[in-house]
PDB file of C-alpha atoms in Angstrom:
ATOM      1  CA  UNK S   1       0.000   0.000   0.000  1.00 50.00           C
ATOM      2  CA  UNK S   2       1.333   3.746  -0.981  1.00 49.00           C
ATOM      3  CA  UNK S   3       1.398   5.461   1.732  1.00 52.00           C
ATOM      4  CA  UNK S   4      -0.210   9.371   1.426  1.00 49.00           C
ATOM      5  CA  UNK S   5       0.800  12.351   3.261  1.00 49.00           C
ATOM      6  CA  UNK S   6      -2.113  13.729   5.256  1.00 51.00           C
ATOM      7  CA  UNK S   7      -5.201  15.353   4.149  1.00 49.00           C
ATOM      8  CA  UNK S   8      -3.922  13.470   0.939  1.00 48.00           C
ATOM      9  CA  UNK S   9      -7.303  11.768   0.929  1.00 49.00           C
ATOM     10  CA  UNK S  10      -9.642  15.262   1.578  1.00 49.00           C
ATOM     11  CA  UNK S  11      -7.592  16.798  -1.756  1.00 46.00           C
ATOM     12  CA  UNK S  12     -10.624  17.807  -4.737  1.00 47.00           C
ATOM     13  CA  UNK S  13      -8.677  15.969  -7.285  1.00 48.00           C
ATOM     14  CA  UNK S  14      -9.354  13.062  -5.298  1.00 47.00           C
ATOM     15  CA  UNK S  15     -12.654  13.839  -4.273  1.00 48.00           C
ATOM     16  CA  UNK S  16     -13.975  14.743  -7.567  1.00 49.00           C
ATOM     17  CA  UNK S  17     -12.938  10.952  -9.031  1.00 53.00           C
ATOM     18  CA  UNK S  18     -15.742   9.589  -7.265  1.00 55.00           C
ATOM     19  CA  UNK S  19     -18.660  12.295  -7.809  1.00 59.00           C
ATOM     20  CA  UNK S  20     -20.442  12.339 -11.075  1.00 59.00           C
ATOM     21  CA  UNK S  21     -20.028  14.988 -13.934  1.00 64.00           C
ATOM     22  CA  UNK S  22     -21.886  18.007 -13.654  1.00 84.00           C
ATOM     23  CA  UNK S  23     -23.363  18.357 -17.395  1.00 88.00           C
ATOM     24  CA  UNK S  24     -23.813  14.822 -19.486  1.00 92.00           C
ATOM     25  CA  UNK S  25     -24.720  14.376 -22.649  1.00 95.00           C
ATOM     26  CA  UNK S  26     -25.253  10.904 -23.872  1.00 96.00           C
ATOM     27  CA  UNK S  27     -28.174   8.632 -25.999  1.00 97.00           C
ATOM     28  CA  UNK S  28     -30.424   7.084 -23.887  1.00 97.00           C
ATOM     29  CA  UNK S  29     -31.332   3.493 -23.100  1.00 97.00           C
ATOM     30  CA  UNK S  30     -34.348   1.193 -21.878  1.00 97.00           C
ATOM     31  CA  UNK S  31     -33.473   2.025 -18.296  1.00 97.00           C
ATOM     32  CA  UNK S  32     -33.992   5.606 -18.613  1.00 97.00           C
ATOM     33  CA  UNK S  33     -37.880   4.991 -19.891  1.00 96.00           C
ATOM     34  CA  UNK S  34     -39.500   5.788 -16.288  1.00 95.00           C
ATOM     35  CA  UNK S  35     -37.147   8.801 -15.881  1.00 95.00           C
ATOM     36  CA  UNK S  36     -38.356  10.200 -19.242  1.00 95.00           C
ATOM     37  CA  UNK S  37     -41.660   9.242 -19.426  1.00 94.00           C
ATOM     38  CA  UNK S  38     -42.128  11.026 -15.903  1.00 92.00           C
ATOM     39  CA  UNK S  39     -40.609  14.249 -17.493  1.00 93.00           C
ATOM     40  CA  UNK S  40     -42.501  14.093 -20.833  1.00 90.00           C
ATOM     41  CA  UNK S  41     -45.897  13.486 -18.913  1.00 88.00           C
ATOM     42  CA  UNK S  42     -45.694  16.661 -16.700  1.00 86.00           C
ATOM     43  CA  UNK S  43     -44.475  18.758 -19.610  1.00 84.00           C
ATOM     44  CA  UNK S  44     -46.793  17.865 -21.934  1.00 80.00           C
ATOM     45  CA  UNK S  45     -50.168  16.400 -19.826  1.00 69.00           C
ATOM     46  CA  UNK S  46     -50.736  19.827 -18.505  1.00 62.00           C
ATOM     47  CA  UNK S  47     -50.497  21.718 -22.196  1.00 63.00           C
ATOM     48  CA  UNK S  48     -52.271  19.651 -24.319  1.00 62.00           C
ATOM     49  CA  UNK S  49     -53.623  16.697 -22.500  1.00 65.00           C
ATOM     50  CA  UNK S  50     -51.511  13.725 -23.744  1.00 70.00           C
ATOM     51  CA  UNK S  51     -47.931  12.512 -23.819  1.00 72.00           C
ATOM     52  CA  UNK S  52     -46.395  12.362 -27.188  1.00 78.00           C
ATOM     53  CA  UNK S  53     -44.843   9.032 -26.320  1.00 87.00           C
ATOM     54  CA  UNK S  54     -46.322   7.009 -23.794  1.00 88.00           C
ATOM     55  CA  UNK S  55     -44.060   4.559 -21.860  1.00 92.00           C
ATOM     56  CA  UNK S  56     -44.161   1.176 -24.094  1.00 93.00           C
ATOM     57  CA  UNK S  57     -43.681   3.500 -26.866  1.00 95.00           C
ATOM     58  CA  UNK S  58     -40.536   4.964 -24.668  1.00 95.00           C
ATOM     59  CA  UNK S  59     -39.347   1.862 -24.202  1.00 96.00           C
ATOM     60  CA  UNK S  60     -40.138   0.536 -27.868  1.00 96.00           C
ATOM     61  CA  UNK S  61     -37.992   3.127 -30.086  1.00 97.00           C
ATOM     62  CA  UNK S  62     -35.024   3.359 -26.689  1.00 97.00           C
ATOM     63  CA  UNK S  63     -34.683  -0.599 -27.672  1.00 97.00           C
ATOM     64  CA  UNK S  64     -34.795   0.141 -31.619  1.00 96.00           C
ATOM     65  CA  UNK S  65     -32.979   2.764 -31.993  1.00 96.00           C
ATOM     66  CA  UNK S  66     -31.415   4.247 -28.901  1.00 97.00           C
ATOM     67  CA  UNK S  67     -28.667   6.495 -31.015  1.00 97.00           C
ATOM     68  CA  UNK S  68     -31.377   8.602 -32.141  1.00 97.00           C
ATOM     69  CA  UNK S  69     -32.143   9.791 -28.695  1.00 97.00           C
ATOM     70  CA  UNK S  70     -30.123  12.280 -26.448  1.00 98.00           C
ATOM     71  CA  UNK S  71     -30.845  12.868 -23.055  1.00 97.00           C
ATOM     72  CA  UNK S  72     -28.828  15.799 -20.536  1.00 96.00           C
ATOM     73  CA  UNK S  73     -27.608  14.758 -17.615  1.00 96.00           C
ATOM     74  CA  UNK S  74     -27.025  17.099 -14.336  1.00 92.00           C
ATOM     75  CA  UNK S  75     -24.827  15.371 -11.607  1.00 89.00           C
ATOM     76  CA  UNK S  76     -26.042  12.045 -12.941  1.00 90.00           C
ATOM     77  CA  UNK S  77     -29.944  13.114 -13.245  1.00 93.00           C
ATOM     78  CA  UNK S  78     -32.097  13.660 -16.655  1.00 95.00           C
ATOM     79  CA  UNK S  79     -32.748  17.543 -17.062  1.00 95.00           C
ATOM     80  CA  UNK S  80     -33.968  17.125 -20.660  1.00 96.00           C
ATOM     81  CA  UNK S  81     -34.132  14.488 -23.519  1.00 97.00           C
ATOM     82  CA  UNK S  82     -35.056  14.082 -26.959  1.00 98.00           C
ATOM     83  CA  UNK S  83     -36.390  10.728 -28.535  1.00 97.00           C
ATOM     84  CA  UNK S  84     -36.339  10.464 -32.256  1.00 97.00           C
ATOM     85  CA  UNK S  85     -36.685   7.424 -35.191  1.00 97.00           C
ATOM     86  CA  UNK S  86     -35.954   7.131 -38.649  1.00 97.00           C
ATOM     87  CA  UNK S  87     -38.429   7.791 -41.351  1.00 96.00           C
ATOM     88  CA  UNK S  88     -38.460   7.240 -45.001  1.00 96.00           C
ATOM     89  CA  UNK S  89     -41.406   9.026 -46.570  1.00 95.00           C
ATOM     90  CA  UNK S  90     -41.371  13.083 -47.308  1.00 95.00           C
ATOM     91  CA  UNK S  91     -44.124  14.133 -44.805  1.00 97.00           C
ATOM     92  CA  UNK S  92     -45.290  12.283 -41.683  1.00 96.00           C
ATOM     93  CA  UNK S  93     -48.020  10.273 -41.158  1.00 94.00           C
ATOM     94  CA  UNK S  94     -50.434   8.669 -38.655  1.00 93.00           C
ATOM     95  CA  UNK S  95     -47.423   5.745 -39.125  1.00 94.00           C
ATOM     96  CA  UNK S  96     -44.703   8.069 -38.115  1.00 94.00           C
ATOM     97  CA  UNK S  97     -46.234   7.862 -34.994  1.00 92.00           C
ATOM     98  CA  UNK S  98     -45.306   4.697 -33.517  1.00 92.00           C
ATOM     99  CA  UNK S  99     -42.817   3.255 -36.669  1.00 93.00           C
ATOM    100  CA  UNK S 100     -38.969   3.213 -37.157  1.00 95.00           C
ATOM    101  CA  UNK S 101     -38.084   2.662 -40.350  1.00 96.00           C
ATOM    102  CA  UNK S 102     -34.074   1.485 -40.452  1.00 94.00           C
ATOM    103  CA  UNK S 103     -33.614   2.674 -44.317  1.00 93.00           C
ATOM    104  CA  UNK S 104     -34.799   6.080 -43.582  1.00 95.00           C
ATOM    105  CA  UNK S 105     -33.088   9.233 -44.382  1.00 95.00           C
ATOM    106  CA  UNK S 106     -35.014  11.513 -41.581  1.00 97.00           C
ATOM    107  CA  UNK S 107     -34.742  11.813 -38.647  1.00 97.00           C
ATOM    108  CA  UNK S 108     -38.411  12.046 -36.660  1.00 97.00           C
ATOM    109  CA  UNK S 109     -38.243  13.798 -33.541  1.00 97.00           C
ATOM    110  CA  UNK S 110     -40.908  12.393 -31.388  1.00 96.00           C
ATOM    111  CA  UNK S 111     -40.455  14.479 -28.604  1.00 95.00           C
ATOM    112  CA  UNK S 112     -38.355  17.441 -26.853  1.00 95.00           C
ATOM    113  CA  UNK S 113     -39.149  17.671 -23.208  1.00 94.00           C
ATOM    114  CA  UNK S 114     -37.484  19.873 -20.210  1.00 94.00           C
ATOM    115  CA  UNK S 115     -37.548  19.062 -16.367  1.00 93.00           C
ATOM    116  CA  UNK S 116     -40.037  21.529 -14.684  1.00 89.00           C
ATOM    117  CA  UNK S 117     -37.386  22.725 -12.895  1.00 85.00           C
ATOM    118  CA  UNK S 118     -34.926  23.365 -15.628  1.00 84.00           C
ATOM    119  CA  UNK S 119     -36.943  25.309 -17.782  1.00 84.00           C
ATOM    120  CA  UNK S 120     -36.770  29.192 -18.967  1.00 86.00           C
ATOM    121  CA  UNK S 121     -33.090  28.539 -18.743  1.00 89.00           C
ATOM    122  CA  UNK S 122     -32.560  28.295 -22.843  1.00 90.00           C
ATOM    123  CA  UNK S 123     -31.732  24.426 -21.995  1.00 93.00           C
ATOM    124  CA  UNK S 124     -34.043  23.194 -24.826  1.00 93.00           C
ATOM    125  CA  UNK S 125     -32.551  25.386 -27.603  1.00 94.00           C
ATOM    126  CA  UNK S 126     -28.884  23.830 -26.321  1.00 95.00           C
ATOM    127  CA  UNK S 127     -30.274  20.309 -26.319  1.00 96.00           C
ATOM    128  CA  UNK S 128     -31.950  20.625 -29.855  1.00 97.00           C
ATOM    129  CA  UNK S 129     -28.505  22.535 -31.332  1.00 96.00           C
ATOM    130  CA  UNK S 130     -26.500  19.326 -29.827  1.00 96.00           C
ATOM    131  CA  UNK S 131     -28.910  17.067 -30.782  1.00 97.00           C
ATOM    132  CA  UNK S 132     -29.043  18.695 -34.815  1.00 97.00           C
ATOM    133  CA  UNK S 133     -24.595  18.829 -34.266  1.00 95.00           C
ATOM    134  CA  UNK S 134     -24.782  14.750 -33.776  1.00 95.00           C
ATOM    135  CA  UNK S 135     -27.078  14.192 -36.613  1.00 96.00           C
ATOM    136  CA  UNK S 136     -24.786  15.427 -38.822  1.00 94.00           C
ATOM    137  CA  UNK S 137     -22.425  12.625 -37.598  1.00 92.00           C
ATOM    138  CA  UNK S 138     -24.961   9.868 -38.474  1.00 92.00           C
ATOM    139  CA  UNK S 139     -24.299   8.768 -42.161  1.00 90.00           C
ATOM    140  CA  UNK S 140     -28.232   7.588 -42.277  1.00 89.00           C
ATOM    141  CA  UNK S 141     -29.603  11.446 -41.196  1.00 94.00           C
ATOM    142  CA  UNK S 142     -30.380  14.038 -44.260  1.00 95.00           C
ATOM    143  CA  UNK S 143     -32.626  15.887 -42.594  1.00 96.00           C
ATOM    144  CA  UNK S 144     -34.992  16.086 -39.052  1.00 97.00           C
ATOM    145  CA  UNK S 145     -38.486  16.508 -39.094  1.00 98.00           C
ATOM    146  CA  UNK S 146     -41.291  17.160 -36.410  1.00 97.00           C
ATOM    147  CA  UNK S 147     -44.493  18.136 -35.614  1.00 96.00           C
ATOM    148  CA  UNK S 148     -45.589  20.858 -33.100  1.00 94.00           C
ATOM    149  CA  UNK S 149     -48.844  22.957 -32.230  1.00 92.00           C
ATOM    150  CA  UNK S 150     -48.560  25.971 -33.437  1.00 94.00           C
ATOM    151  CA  UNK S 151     -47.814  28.330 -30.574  1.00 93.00           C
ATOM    152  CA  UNK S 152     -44.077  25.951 -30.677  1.00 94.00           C
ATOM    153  CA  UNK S 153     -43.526  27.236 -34.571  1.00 97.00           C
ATOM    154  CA  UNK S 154     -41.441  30.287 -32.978  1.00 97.00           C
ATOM    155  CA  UNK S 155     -39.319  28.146 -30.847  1.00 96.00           C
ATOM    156  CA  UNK S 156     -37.877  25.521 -33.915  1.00 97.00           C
ATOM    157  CA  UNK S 157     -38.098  28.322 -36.385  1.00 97.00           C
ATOM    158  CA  UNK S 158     -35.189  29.798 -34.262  1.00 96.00           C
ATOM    159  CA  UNK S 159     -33.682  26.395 -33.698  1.00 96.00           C
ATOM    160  CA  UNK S 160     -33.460  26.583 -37.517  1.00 96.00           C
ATOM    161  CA  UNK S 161     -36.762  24.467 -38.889  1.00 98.00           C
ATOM    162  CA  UNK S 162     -38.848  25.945 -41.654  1.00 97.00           C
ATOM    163  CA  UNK S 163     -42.369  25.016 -41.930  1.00 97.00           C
ATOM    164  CA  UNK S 164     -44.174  22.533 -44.325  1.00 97.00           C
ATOM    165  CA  UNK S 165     -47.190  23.561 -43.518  1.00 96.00           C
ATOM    166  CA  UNK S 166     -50.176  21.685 -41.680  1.00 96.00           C
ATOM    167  CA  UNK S 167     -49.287  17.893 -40.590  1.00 96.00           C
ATOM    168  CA  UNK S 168     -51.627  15.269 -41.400  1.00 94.00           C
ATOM    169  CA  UNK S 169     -51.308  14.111 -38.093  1.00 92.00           C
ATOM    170  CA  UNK S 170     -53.704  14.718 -35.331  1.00 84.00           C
ATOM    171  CA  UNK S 171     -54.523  13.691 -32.069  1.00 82.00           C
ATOM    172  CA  UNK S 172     -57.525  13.881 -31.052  1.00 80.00           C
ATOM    173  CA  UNK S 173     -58.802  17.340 -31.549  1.00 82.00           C
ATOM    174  CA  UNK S 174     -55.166  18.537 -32.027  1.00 84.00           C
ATOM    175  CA  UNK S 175     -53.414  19.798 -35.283  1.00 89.00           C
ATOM    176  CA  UNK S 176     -49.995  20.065 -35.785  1.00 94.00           C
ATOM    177  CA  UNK S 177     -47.635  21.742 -37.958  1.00 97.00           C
ATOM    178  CA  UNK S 178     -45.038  20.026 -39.381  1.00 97.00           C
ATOM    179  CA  UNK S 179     -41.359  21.340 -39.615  1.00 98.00           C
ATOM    180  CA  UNK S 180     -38.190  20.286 -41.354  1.00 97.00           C
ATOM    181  CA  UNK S 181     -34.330  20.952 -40.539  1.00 97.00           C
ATOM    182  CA  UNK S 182     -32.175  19.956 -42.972  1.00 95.00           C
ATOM    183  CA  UNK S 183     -29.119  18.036 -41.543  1.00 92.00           C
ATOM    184  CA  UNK S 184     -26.858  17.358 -44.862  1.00 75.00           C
ATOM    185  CA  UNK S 185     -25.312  13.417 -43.626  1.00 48.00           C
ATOM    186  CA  UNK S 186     -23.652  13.197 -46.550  1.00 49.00           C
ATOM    187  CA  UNK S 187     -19.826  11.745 -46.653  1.00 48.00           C
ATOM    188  CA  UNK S 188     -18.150  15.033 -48.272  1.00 45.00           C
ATOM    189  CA  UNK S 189     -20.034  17.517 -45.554  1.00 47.00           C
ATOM    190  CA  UNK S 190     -19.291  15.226 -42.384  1.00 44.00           C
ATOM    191  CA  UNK S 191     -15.602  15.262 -43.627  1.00 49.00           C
ATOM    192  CA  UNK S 192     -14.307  18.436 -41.699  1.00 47.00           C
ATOM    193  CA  UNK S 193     -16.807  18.419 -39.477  1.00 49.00           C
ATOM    194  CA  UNK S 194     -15.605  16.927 -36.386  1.00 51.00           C
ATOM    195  CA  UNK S 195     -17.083  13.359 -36.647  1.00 50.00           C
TER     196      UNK S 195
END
């Protein structure tokens, strides 16, 4: 055994080895389904009545394809997440929904959701512009597409989606419009850009 001067053991280089990292950012797996499901159904329950995702459905596309999810992590605890699947038709659909489609070229955000106690703090806008940085990394991603009600246009239009116009999704007595974000996977882009 090495034997350490004293106070050795009280230094903060030592301490900090065994205390988790302040900010995370990593994709998200089948274990963190109750974690997100509890944030998505307090963010979104009171707004509009219904969870984008409910938690089979979590736990369905964080088993399928967990590298299209990101989730932030303060000292070890989910702040904020997004889920998202692949998708190979131009618009979305009723399908888009509840499918991943492994040969498709867009990315379909599912959901964006913020701990109650996190939000007003910008933390969104970071997670989407990391989220739309690792997309570009993913050979399969050309572009990202998602649906919002309309009082959320403002928010991705500054996150840099444009509009398509109405979705032909609904839920319920809900209507959506749906946005696009061009992410540009090819080889000859990705090249210089830090993937």
């Amino acid at each position: 055994p090495e034997a350490h001067p004293p106070g050795a053991h009280d230094s903060p280089g030592r301490q900090r080895r065994h205390t988790l990292p302040a900010s995370e950012f990593r994709c998200l797996s089948p274990e963190d389904a109750v974690s997100v499901f509890e944030i998505e159904r307090e963010a979104f329950i009171s707004v509009s009545g219904d969870c984008p995702l409910h938690l089979d459905e979590i736990r369905h596309f964080l088993t399928l394809c967990p590298e299209l999810s990101l989730g932030w992590f303060e000292e070890g605890r989910l702040v904020a997440f997004i889920i998202g699947s692949l998708w190979d038709q131009d618009r979305l659909s009723q399908a888009a929904l509840t499918l991943h489609e492994p040969r498709g070229t867009a990315v379909h955000i599912h959901v964006l959701a913020v701990h109650r106690t996190f939000r007003q703090q910008g933390k969104g806008s970071i997670l989407m512009w990391r989220y739309l940085q690792y997309l570009r990394c993913l050979p399969c991603a050309r572009r990202a597409v998602l649906m919002c009600e309309h009082f959320l246009v403002p928010f991705y239009e500054k996150c840099g989606f444009k509009a398509l116009g109405p979705c032909q999704v609904t839920v319920g007595a809900l209507a959506f419009t749906e946005m696009q974000h061009e992410v540009r996977g090819h080889a000859f882009m990705r090249r210089n850009s830090g993937c």
